[in-house]
Amino acid sequence: MFELYQNTMQTLTVIIPTFNEEKYIQDCLHSVAFAHQIIIVDSYSTDDTLNIAKNFNCEIIQRQFDNFSNQKNEAIKLAKGDWILFVDADERVPHKLKYELLEAIENPKHNAYKIKFPHFYMNRFLYHTENKVVRLVKNDGVYFEGEVHEKLIHKGTVGLLNNFMIHYTYKGLFHYIKKKDSYAWFQAKMSTDKNKKATYFHLVFKPFYRFFHTYFIRRGFLDGIPGLAVATIDAYGVFSRYVKMILIEKDLK
């Protein structure tokens, strides 16, 4: 764990939020074992997640889940590293990315870095529907805001790392749709709390544009049938959000 750091000065904390991740947490922890500090913030898992985690050199805290930002913000308070890397339990840090991370924190050109996340669906990685997300940041007053698709607030400029994070995004069609529905409720509530209104224009145009953007602009069509499936379900997720906004507005939830 410390061999990689013997000639370095910068330290790294990894933060992993968990809830019933027994199928994924062991491989995740193996992939980040190079960090100085690993913090798991758990939402009271009922499976074997924590028993597995206890076999690794990590700190475990538990809190009742209220939203994604608060879970991570609680762990940030305990972070001792000069830098923080945020990793989900179904993600893996490959060797190439590991060494790039270490180089970035030891000779930083920015205060934060985005990492590439190709979607994993139908047993393949979809490199044309990748996301680029800020996950590596200088530990300097950082925090998250927002209940879903939370935003990381940080200081300074943002760079982009070249290597990919492995992310087992969706465990199957029904898991994918269920995840979209779950996010849709969060997003709908956030929008109605801000007094935003859903119209029939939103129900028609917004899902169409999401499909067009994912499939054509982001070149999802190059990923074949899986790319088409992702674009279609992404559009469904947008449609679902506005339907749920209407249900909330009419007090029909």
JSON list of N, CA, C and O in Angstrom, two decimals, residues 26-46:
[
{"chain": "A", "resi": 26, "resn": "GLN", "atom": "N", "xyz": [-15.46, -5.73, -2.73]},
{"chain": "A", "resi": 26, "resn": "GLN", "atom": "CA", "xyz": [-14.13, -6.32, -2.57]},
{"chain": "A", "resi": 26, "resn": "GLN", "atom": "C", "xyz": [-13.20, -5.91, -3.71]},
{"chain": "A", "resi": 26, "resn": "GLN", "atom": "O", "xyz": [-12.06, -5.47, -3.48]},
{"chain": "A", "resi": 27, "resn": "ASP", "atom": "N", "xyz": [-13.65, -6.05, -4.95]},
{"chain": "A", "resi": 27, "resn": "ASP", "atom": "CA", "xyz": [-12.82, -5.67, -6.09]},
{"chain": "A", "resi": 27, "resn": "ASP", "atom": "C", "xyz": [-12.55, -4.17, -6.10]},
{"chain": "A", "resi": 27, "resn": "ASP", "atom": "O", "xyz": [-11.47, -3.73, -6.49]},
{"chain": "A", "resi": 28, "resn": "CYS", "atom": "N", "xyz": [-13.54, -3.39, -5.67]},
{"chain": "A", "resi": 28, "resn": "CYS", "atom": "CA", "xyz": [-13.34, -1.94, -5.59]},
{"chain": "A", "resi": 28, "resn": "CYS", "atom": "C", "xyz": [-12.23, -1.60, -4.61]},
{"chain": "A", "resi": 28, "resn": "CYS", "atom": "O", "xyz": [-11.32, -0.82, -4.91]},
{"chain": "A", "resi": 29, "resn": "LEU", "atom": "N", "xyz": [-12.28, -2.20, -3.43]},
{"chain": "A", "resi": 29, "resn": "LEU", "atom": "CA", "xyz": [-11.27, -1.92, -2.41]},
{"chain": "A", "resi": 29, "resn": "LEU", "atom": "C", "xyz": [-9.88, -2.40, -2.83]},
{"chain": "A", "resi": 29, "resn": "LEU", "atom": "O", "xyz": [-8.88, -1.74, -2.54]},
{"chain": "A", "resi": 30, "resn": "HIS", "atom": "N", "xyz": [-9.81, -3.51, -3.51]},
{"chain": "A", "resi": 30, "resn": "HIS", "atom": "CA", "xyz": [-8.52, -3.98, -4.04]},
{"chain": "A", "resi": 30, "resn": "HIS", "atom": "C", "xyz": [-7.93, -2.92, -4.98]},
{"chain": "A", "resi": 30, "resn": "HIS", "atom": "O", "xyz": [-6.72, -2.66, -4.95]},
{"chain": "A", "resi": 31, "resn": "SER", "atom": "N", "xyz": [-8.77, -2.32, -5.80]},
{"chain": "A", "resi": 31, "resn": "SER", "atom": "CA", "xyz": [-8.27, -1.40, -6.82]},
{"chain": "A", "resi": 31, "resn": "SER", "atom": "C", "xyz": [-7.81, -0.07, -6.26]},
{"chain": "A", "resi": 31, "resn": "SER", "atom": "O", "xyz": [-7.07, 0.65, -6.92]},
{"chain": "A", "resi": 32, "resn": "VAL", "atom": "N", "xyz": [-8.23, 0.28, -5.03]},
{"chain": "A", "resi": 32, "resn": "VAL", "atom": "CA", "xyz": [-7.82, 1.57, -4.44]},
{"chain": "A", "resi": 32, "resn": "VAL", "atom": "C", "xyz": [-6.91, 1.37, -3.23]},
{"chain": "A", "resi": 32, "resn": "VAL", "atom": "O", "xyz": [-6.69, 2.30, -2.44]},
{"chain": "A", "resi": 33, "resn": "ALA", "atom": "N", "xyz": [-6.37, 0.17, -3.09]},
{"chain": "A", "resi": 33, "resn": "ALA", "atom": "CA", "xyz": [-5.55, -0.14, -1.92]},
{"chain": "A", "resi": 33, "resn": "ALA", "atom": "C", "xyz": [-4.26, 0.67, -1.86]},
{"chain": "A", "resi": 33, "resn": "ALA", "atom": "O", "xyz": [-3.58, 0.67, -0.83]},
{"chain": "A", "resi": 34, "resn": "PHE", "atom": "N", "xyz": [-3.92, 1.38, -2.92]},
{"chain": "A", "resi": 34, "resn": "PHE", "atom": "CA", "xyz": [-2.70, 2.21, -2.95]},
{"chain": "A", "resi": 34, "resn": "PHE", "atom": "C", "xyz": [-2.88, 3.52, -2.19]},
{"chain": "A", "resi": 34, "resn": "PHE", "atom": "O", "xyz": [-1.91, 4.24, -1.94]},
{"chain": "A", "resi": 35, "resn": "ALA", "atom": "N", "xyz": [-4.11, 3.87, -1.81]},
{"chain": "A", "resi": 35, "resn": "ALA", "atom": "CA", "xyz": [-4.38, 5.15, -1.15]},
{"chain": "A", "resi": 35, "resn": "ALA", "atom": "C", "xyz": [-3.89, 5.13, 0.30]},
{"chain": "A", "resi": 35, "resn": "ALA", "atom": "O", "xyz": [-3.81, 4.08, 0.93]},
{"chain": "A", "resi": 36, "resn": "HIS", "atom": "N", "xyz": [-3.59, 6.31, 0.84]},
{"chain": "A", "resi": 36, "resn": "HIS", "atom": "CA", "xyz": [-3.22, 6.41, 2.25]},
{"chain": "A", "resi": 36, "resn": "HIS", "atom": "C", "xyz": [-4.41, 6.15, 3.16]},
{"chain": "A", "resi": 36, "resn": "HIS", "atom": "O", "xyz": [-4.26, 5.59, 4.25]},
{"chain": "A", "resi": 37, "resn": "GLN", "atom": "N", "xyz": [-5.58, 6.62, 2.75]},
{"chain": "A", "resi": 37, "resn": "GLN", "atom": "CA", "xyz": [-6.77, 6.50, 3.59]},
{"chain": "A", "resi": 37, "resn": "GLN", "atom": "C", "xyz": [-7.96, 6.14, 2.71]},
{"chain": "A", "resi": 37, "resn": "GLN", "atom": "O", "xyz": [-8.15, 6.70, 1.64]},
{"chain": "A", "resi": 38, "resn": "ILE", "atom": "N", "xyz": [-8.76, 5.16, 3.19]},
{"chain": "A", "resi": 38, "resn": "ILE", "atom": "CA", "xyz": [-9.99, 4.79, 2.50]},
{"chain": "A", "resi": 38, "resn": "ILE", "atom": "C", "xyz": [-11.13, 4.93, 3.49]},
{"chain": "A", "resi": 38, "resn": "ILE", "atom": "O", "xyz": [-11.09, 4.37, 4.59]},
{"chain": "A", "resi": 39, "resn": "ILE", "atom": "N", "xyz": [-12.14, 5.70, 3.12]},
{"chain": "A", "resi": 39, "resn": "ILE", "atom": "CA", "xyz": [-13.31, 5.90, 3.97]},
{"chain": "A", "resi": 39, "resn": "ILE", "atom": "C", "xyz": [-14.55, 5.35, 3.27]},
{"chain": "A", "resi": 39, "resn": "ILE", "atom": "O", "xyz": [-14.85, 5.74, 2.13]},
{"chain": "A", "resi": 40, "resn": "ILE", "atom": "N", "xyz": [-15.25, 4.46, 3.93]},
{"chain": "A", "resi": 40, "resn": "ILE", "atom": "CA", "xyz": [-16.54, 3.96, 3.44]},
{"chain": "A", "resi": 40, "resn": "ILE", "atom": "C", "xyz": [-17.64, 4.64, 4.24]},
{"chain": "A", "resi": 40, "resn": "ILE", "atom": "O", "xyz": [-17.64, 4.60, 5.48]},
{"chain": "A", "resi": 41, "resn": "VAL", "atom": "N", "xyz": [-18.57, 5.28, 3.54]},
{"chain": "A", "resi": 41, "resn": "VAL", "atom": "CA", "xyz": [-19.74, 5.86, 4.20]},
{"chain": "A", "resi": 41, "resn": "VAL", "atom": "C", "xyz": [-20.94, 5.01, 3.78]},
{"chain": "A", "resi": 41, "resn": "VAL", "atom": "O", "xyz": [-21.34, 5.00, 2.63]},
{"chain": "A", "resi": 42, "resn": "ASP", "atom": "N", "xyz": [-21.47, 4.26, 4.74]},
{"chain": "A", "resi": 42, "resn": "ASP", "atom": "CA", "xyz": [-22.45, 3.23, 4.44]},
{"chain": "A", "resi": 42, "resn": "ASP", "atom": "C", "xyz": [-23.84, 3.63, 4.94]},
{"chain": "A", "resi": 42, "resn": "ASP", "atom": "O", "xyz": [-24.00, 4.20, 6.02]},
{"chain": "A", "resi": 43, "resn": "SER", "atom": "N", "xyz": [-24.84, 3.32, 4.11]},
{"chain": "A", "resi": 43, "resn": "SER", "atom": "CA", "xyz": [-26.23, 3.66, 4.43]},
{"chain": "A", "resi": 43, "resn": "SER", "atom": "C", "xyz": [-26.94, 2.48, 5.10]},
{"chain": "A", "resi": 43, "resn": "SER", "atom": "O", "xyz": [-28.05, 2.11, 4.71]},
{"chain": "A", "resi": 44, "resn": "TYR", "atom": "N", "xyz": [-26.27, 1.89, 6.09]},
{"chain": "A", "resi": 44, "resn": "TYR", "atom": "CA", "xyz": [-26.80, 0.76, 6.85]},
{"chain": "A", "resi": 44, "resn": "TYR", "atom": "C", "xyz": [-27.13, -0.43, 5.94]},
{"chain": "A", "resi": 44, "resn": "TYR", "atom": "O", "xyz": [-28.28, -0.87, 5.84]},
{"chain": "A", "resi": 45, "resn": "SER", "atom": "N", "xyz": [-26.11, -0.95, 5.29]},
{"chain": "A", "resi": 45, "resn": "SER", "atom": "CA", "xyz": [-26.26, -2.12, 4.44]},
{"chain": "A", "resi": 45, "resn": "SER", "atom": "C", "xyz": [-26.78, -3.30, 5.24]},
{"chain": "A", "resi": 45, "resn": "SER", "atom": "O", "xyz": [-26.44, -3.48, 6.41]},
{"chain": "A", "resi": 46, "resn": "THR", "atom": "N", "xyz": [-27.62, -4.11, 4.59]},
{"chain": "A", "resi": 46, "resn": "THR", "atom": "CA", "xyz": [-28.19, -5.29, 5.24]},
{"chain": "A", "resi": 46, "resn": "THR", "atom": "C", "xyz": [-27.58, -6.58, 4.71]},
{"chain": "A", "resi": 46, "resn": "THR", "atom": "O", "xyz": [-27.97, -7.67, 5.14]}
]
